[in-house]
PDB file of C-alpha atoms in Angstrom:
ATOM      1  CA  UNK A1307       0.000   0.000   0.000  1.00 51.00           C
ATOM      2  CA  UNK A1308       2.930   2.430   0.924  1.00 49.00           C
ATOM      3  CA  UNK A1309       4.734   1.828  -2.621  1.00 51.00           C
ATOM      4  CA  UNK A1310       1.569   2.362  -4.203  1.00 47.00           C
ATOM      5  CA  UNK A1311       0.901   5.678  -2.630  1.00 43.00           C
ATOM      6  CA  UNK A1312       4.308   6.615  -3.430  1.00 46.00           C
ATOM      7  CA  UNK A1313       3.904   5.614  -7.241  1.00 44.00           C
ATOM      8  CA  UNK A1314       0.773   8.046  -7.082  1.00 46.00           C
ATOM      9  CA  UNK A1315       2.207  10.766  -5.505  1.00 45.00           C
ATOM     10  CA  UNK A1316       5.256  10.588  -7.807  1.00 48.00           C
ATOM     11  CA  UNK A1317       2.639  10.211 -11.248  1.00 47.00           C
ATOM     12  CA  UNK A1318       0.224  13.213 -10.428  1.00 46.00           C
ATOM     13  CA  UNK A1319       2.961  16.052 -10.556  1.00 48.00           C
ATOM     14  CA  UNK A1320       2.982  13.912 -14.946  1.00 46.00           C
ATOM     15  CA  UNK A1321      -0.502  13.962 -14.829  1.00 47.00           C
ATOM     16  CA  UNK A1322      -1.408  17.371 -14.129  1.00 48.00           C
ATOM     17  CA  UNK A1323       1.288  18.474 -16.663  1.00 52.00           C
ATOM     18  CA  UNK A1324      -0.670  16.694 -19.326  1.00 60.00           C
ATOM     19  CA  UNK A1325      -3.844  17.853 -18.366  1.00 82.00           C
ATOM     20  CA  UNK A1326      -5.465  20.911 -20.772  1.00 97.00           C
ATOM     21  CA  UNK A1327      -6.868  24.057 -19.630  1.00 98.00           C
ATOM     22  CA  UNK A1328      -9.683  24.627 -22.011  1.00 98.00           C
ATOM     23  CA  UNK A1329      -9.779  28.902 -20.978  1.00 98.00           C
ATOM     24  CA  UNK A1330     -12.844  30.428 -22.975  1.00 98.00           C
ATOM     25  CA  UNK A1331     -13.546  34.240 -22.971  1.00 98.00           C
ATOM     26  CA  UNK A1332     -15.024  36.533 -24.449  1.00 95.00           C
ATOM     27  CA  UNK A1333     -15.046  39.670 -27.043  1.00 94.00           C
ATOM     28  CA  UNK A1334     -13.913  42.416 -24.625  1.00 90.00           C
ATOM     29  CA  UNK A1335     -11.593  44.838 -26.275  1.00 90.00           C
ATOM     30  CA  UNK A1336      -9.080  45.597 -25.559  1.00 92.00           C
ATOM     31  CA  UNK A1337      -8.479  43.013 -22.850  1.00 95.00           C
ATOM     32  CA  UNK A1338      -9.752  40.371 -25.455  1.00 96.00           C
ATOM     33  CA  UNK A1339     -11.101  40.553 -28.738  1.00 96.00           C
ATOM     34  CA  UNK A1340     -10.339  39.039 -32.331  1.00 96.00           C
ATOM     35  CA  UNK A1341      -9.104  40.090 -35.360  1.00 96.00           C
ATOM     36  CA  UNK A1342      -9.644  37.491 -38.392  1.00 95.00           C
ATOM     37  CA  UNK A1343      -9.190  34.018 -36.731  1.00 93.00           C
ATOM     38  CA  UNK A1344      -6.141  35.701 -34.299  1.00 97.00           C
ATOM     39  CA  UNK A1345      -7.125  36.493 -30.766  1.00 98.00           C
ATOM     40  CA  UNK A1346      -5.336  39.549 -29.682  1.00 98.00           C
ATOM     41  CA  UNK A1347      -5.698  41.744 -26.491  1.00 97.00           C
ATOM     42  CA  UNK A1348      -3.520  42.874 -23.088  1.00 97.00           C
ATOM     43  CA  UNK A1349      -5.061  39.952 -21.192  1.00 98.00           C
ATOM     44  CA  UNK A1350      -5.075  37.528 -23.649  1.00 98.00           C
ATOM     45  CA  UNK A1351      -0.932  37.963 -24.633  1.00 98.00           C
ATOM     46  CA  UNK A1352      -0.797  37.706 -20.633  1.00 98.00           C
ATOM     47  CA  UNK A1353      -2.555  34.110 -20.587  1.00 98.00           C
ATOM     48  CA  UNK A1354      -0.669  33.145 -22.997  1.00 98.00           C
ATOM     49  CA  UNK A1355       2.782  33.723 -21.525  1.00 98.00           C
ATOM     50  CA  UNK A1356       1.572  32.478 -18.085  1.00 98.00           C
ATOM     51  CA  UNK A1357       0.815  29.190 -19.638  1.00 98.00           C
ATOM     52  CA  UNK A1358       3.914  28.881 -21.723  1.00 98.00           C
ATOM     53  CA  UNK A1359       6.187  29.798 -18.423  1.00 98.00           C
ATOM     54  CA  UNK A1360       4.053  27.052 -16.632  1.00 97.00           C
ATOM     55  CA  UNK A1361       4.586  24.307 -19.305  1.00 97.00           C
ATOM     56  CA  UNK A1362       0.724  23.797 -19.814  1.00 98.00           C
ATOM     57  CA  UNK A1363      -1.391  22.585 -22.407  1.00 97.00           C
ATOM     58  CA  UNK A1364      -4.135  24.546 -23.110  1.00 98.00           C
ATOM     59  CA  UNK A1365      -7.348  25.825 -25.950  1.00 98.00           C
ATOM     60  CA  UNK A1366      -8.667  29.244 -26.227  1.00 98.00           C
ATOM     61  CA  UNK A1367     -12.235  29.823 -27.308  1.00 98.00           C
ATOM     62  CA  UNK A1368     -14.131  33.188 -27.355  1.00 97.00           C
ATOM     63  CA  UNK A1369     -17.628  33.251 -27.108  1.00 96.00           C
ATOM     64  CA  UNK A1370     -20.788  35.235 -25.308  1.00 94.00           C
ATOM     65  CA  UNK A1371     -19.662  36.067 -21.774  1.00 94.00           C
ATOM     66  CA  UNK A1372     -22.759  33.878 -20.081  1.00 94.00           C
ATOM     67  CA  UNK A1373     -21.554  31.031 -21.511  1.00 97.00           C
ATOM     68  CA  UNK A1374     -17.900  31.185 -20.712  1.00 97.00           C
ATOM     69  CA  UNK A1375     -18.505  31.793 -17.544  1.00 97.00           C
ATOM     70  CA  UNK A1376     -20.900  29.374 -16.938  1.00 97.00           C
ATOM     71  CA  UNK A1377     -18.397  26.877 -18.896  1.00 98.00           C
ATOM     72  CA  UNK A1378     -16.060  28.111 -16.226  1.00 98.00           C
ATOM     73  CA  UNK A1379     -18.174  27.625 -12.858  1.00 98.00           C
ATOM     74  CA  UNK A1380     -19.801  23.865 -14.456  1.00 98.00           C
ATOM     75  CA  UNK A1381     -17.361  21.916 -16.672  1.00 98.00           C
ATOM     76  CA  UNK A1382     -13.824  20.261 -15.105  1.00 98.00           C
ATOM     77  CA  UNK A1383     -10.703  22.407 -16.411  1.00 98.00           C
ATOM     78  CA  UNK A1384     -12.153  25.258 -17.317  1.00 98.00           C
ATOM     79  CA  UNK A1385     -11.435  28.460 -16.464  1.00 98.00           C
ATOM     80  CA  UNK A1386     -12.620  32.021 -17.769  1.00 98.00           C
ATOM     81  CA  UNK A1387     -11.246  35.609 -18.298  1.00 98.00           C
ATOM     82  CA  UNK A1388     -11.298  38.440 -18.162  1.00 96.00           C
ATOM     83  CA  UNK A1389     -12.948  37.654 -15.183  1.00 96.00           C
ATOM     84  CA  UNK A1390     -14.109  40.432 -12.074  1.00 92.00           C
ATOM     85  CA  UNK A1391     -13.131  38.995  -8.570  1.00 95.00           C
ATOM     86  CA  UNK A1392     -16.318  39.980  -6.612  1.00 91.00           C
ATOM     87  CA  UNK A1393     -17.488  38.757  -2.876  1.00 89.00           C
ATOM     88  CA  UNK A1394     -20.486  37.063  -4.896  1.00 89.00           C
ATOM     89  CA  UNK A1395     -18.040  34.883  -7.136  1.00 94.00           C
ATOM     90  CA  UNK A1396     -14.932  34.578  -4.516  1.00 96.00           C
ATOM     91  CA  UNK A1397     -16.161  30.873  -3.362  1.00 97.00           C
ATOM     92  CA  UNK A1398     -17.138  29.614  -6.731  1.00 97.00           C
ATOM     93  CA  UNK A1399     -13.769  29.674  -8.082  1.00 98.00           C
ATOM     94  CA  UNK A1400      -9.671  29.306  -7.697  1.00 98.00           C
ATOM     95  CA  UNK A1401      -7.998  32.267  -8.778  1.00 98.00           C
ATOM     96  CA  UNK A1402      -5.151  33.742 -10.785  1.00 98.00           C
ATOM     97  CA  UNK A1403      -4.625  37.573 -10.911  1.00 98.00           C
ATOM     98  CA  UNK A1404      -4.411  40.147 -11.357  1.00 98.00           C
ATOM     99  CA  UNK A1405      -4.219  40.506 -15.127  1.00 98.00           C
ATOM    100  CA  UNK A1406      -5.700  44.014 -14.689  1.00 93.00           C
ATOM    101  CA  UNK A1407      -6.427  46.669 -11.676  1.00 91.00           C
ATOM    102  CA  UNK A1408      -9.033  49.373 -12.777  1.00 88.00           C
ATOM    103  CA  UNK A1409     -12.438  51.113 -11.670  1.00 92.00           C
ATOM    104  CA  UNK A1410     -15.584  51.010 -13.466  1.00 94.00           C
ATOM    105  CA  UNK A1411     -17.427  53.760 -14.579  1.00 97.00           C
ATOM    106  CA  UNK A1412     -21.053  54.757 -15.717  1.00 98.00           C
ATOM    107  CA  UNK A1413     -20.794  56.563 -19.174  1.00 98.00           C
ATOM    108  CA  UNK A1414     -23.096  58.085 -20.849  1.00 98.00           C
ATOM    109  CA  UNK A1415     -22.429  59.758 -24.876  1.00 98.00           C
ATOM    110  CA  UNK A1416     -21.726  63.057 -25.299  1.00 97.00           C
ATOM    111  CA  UNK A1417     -24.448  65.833 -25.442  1.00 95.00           C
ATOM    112  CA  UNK A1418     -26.585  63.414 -23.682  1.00 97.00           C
ATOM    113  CA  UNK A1419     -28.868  64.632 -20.783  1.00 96.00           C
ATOM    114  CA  UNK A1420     -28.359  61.529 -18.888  1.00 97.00           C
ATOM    115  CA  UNK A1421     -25.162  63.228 -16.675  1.00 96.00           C
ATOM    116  CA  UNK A1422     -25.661  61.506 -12.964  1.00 97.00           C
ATOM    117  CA  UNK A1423     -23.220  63.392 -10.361  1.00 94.00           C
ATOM    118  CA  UNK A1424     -23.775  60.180  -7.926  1.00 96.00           C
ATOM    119  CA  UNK A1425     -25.336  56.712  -7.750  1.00 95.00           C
ATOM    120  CA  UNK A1426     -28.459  57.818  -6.265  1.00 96.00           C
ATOM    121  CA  UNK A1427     -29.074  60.403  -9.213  1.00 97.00           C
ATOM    122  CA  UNK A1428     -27.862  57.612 -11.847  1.00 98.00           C
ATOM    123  CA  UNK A1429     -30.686  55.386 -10.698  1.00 98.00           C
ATOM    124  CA  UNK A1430     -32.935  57.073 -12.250  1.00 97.00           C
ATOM    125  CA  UNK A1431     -31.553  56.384 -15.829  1.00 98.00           C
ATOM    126  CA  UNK A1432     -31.913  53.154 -18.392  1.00 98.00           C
ATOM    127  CA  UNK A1433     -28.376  51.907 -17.757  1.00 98.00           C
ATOM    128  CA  UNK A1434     -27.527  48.824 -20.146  1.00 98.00           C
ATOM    129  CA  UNK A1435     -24.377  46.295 -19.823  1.00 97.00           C
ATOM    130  CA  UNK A1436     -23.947  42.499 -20.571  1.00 95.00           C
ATOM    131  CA  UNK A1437     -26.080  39.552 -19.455  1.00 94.00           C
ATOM    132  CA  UNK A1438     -24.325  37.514 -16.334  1.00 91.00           C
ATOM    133  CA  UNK A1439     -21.266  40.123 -16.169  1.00 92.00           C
ATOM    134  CA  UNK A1440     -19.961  41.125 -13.108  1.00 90.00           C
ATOM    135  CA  UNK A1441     -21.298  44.960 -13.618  1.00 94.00           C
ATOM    136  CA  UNK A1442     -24.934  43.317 -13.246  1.00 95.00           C
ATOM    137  CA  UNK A1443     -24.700  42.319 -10.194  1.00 93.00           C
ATOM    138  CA  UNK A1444     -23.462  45.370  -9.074  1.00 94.00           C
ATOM    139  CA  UNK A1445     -26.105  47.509 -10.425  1.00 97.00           C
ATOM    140  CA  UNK A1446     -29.123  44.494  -9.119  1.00 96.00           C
ATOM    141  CA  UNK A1447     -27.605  45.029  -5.667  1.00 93.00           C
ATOM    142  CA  UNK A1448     -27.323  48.735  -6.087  1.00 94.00           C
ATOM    143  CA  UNK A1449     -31.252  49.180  -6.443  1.00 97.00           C
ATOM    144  CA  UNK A1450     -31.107  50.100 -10.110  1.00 98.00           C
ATOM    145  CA  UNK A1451     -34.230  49.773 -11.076  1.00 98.00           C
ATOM    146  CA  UNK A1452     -34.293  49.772 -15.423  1.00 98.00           C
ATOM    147  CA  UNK A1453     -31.485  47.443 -16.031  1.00 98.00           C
ATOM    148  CA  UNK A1454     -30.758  46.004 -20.335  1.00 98.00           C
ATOM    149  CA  UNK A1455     -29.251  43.451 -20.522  1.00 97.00           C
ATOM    150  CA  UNK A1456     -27.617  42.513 -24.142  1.00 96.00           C
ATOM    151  CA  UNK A1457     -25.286  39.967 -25.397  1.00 93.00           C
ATOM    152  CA  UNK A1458     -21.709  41.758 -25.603  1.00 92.00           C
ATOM    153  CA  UNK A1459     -20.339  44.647 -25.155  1.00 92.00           C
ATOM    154  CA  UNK A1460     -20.201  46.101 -28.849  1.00 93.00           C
ATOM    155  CA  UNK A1461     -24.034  45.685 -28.761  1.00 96.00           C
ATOM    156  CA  UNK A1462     -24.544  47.587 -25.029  1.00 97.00           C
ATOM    157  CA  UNK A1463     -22.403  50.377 -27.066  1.00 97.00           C
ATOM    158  CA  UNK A1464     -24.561  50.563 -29.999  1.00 97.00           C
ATOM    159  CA  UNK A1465     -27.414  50.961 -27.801  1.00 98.00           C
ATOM    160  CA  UNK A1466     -26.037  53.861 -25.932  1.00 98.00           C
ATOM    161  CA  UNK A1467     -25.083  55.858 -28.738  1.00 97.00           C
ATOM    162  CA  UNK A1468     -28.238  55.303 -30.200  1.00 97.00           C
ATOM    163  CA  UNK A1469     -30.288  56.485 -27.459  1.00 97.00           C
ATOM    164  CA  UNK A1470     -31.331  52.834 -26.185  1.00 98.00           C
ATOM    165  CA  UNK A1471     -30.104  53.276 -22.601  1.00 98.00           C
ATOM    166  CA  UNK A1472     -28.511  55.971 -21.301  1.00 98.00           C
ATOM    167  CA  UNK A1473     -25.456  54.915 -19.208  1.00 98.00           C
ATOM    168  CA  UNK A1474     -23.252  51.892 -19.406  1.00 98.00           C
ATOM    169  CA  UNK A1475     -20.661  50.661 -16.957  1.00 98.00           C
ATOM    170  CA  UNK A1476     -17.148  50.551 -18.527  1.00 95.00           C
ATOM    171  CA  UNK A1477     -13.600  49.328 -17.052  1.00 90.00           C
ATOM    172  CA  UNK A1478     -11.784  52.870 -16.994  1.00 91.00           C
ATOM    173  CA  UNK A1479      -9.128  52.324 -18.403  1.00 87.00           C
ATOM    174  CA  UNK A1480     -11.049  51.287 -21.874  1.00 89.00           C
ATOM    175  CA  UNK A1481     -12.703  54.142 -21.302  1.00 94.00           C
ATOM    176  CA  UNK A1482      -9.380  55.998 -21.259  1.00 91.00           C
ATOM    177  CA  UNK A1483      -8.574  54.256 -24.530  1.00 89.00           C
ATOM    178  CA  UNK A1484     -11.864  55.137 -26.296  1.00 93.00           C
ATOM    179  CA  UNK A1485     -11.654  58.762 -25.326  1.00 94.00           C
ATOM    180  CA  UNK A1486      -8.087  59.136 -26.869  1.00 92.00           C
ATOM    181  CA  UNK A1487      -9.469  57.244 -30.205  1.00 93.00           C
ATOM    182  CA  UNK A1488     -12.144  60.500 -30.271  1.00 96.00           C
ATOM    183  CA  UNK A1489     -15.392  58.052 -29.578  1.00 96.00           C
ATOM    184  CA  UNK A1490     -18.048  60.659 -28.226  1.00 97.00           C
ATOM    185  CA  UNK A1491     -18.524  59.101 -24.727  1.00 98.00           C
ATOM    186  CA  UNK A1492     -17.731  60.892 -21.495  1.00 97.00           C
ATOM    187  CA  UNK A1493     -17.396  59.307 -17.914  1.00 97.00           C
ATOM    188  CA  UNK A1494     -20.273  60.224 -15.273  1.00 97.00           C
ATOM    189  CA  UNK A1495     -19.436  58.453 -11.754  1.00 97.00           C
ATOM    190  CA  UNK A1496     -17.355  55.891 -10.300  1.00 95.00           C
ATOM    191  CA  UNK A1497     -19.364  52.521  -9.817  1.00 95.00           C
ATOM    192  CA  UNK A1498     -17.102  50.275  -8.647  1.00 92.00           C
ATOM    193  CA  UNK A1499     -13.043  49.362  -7.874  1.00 91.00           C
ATOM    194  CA  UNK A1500     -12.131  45.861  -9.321  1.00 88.00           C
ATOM    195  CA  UNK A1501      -9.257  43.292  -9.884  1.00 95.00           C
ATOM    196  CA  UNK A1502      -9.776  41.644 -13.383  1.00 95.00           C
ATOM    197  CA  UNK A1503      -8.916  37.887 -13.016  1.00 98.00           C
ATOM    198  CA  UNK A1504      -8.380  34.129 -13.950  1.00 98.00           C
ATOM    199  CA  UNK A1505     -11.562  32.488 -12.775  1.00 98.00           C
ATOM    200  CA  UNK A1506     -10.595  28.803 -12.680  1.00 98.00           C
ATOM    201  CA  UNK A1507     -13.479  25.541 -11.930  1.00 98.00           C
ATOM    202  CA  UNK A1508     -12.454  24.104  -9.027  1.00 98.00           C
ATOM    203  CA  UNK A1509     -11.424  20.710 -10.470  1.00 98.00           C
ATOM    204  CA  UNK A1510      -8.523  22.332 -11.635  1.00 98.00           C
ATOM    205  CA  UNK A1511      -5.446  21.370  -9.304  1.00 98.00           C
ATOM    206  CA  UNK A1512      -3.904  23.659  -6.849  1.00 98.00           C
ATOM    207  CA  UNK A1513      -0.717  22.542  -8.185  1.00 98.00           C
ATOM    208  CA  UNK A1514      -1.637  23.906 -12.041  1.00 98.00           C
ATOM    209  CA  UNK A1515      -3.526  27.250 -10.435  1.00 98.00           C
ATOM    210  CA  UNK A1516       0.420  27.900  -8.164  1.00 98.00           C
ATOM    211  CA  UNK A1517       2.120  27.638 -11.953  1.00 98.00           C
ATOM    212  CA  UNK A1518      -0.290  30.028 -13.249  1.00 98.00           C
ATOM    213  CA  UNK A1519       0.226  32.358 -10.585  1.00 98.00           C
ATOM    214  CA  UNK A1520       3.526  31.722 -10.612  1.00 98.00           C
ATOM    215  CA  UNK A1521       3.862  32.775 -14.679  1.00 98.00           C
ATOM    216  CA  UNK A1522       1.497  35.852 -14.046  1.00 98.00           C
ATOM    217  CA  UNK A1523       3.973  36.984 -11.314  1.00 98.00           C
ATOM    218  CA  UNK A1524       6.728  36.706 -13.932  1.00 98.00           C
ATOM    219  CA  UNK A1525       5.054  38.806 -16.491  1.00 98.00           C
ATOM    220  CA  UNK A1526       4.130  41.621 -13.675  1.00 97.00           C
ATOM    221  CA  UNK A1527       7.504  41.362 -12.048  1.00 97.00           C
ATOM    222  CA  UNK A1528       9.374  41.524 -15.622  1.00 97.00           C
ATOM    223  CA  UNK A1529       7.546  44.562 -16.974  1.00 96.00           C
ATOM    224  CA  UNK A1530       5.699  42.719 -19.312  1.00 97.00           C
ATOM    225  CA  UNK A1531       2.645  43.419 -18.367  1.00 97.00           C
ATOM    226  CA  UNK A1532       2.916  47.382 -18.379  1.00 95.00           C
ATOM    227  CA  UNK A1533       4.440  47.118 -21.621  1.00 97.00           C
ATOM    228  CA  UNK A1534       1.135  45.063 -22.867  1.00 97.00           C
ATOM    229  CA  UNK A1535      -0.756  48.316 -21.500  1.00 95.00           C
ATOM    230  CA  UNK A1536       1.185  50.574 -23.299  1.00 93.00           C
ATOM    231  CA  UNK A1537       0.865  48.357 -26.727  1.00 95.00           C
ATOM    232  CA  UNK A1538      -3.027  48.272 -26.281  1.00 94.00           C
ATOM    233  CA  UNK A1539      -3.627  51.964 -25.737  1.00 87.00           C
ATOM    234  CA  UNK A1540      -4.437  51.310 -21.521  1.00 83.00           C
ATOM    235  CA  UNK A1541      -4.045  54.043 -19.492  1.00 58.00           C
ATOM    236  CA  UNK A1542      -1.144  54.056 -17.076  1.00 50.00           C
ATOM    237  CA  UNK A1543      -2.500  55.288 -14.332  1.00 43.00           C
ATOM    238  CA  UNK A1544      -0.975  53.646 -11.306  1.00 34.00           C
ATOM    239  CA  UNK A1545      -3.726  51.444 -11.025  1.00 33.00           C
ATOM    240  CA  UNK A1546      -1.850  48.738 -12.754  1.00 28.00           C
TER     241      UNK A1546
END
């Protein structure tokens, strides 16, 4: 029985080397987002080194963000990004971050009368964001009372410039990047303060999440990371 338990304990460190990560995300410029068949974005150049430095096998899918992240939370291996690390989704997964420090704020488009100076006043607008993301929750447990829900976040934009909703929570620094690439949106009030993470099912091994973190610390430590920023037009802003 003891050389037996010894065989296992010597196989598993081979077992969970072979074992694939299937991460799925979704279209989130410009953390994540596609061009052609090519996935591109500061987050998703950041998985991507953090799995090479851990010697992992892994897929990549992008797809609506309900289903990734219910992938994510239900099926073994899985795990999702760019994922918010909330108190409502802390138990349901193991973690790897950050990829990303930012704030979220409500925006509204320019010229529009929808210009909230607090939370209270902004609760009395049509504000719009993405079905099962993070930002939801936050505005359910807020008390905002006309929530829309759509798919993605290209169609909540679409909807705000034409006159759909009238506010829509953003991560800051995309904001930041928008603003500089002359889109007509401007930034109302602070909603929230977030870390922007690696939700991972909790099949996956401890063992596999400590090499993730292990690579993510690299690319932080190394610079790489800031340098990622810079490349995709993210605001510097401390908040890294």
């Amino acid at each position: 029985m003891k050389q037996l338990f010894f065989l296992m304990t010597l196989l598993f460190p081979l077992a969970a080397q072979s074992a694939e990560v299937k991460l799925v995300t979704e279209s989130y410029p410009p953390f994540n987002f596609r061009e052609g068949e090519v996935y591109k974005g500061a987050s998703v150049e950041q998985v991507r080194l953090l799995m090479q430095d851990a010697g992992l096998q892994y897929t990549m899918e992008m797809m609506p963000w309900a289903r990734a992240l219910f992938l994510a939370e239900n099926h073994e291996m899985h795990c999702v990004f760019t994922t918010v690390h909330n108190k409502e989704r802390h138990a349901r997964f193991k973690w790897v971050e950050p990829l990303l420090k930012s704030r979220t704020v409500l925006i509204r488009k320019v010229g529009s009368p929808a210009n909230p100076k607090t939370l209270d006043e902004a609760k009395a607008f049509k504000v719009g964001t993405q079905r099962d993301d993070f930002t939801q929750t936050i505005l359910e447990e807020n008390g905002f009372p006309r929530i829309d829900l759509a798919t993605d976040l290209e169609l909540t934009l679409k909807k705000l410039f034409t006159g759909r909703i009238d506010l829509m929570p953003i991560s800051e620094k995309y904001f930041d990047k928008l603003r500089r690439e002359g889109v007509p949106i401007e930034s109302t009030v602070v909603l929230a303060e977030d870390i922007y993470s690696i939700a991972c099912n909790p099949s996956v091994p401890d063992e596999l999440i400590g090499r993730m973190q292990k690579g993510l610390d690299k690319v932080i430590a190394d610079g790489t990371q800031a340098r990622l920023f810079e490349k995709y037009g993210l605001a510097t802003d401390g908040q890294q």
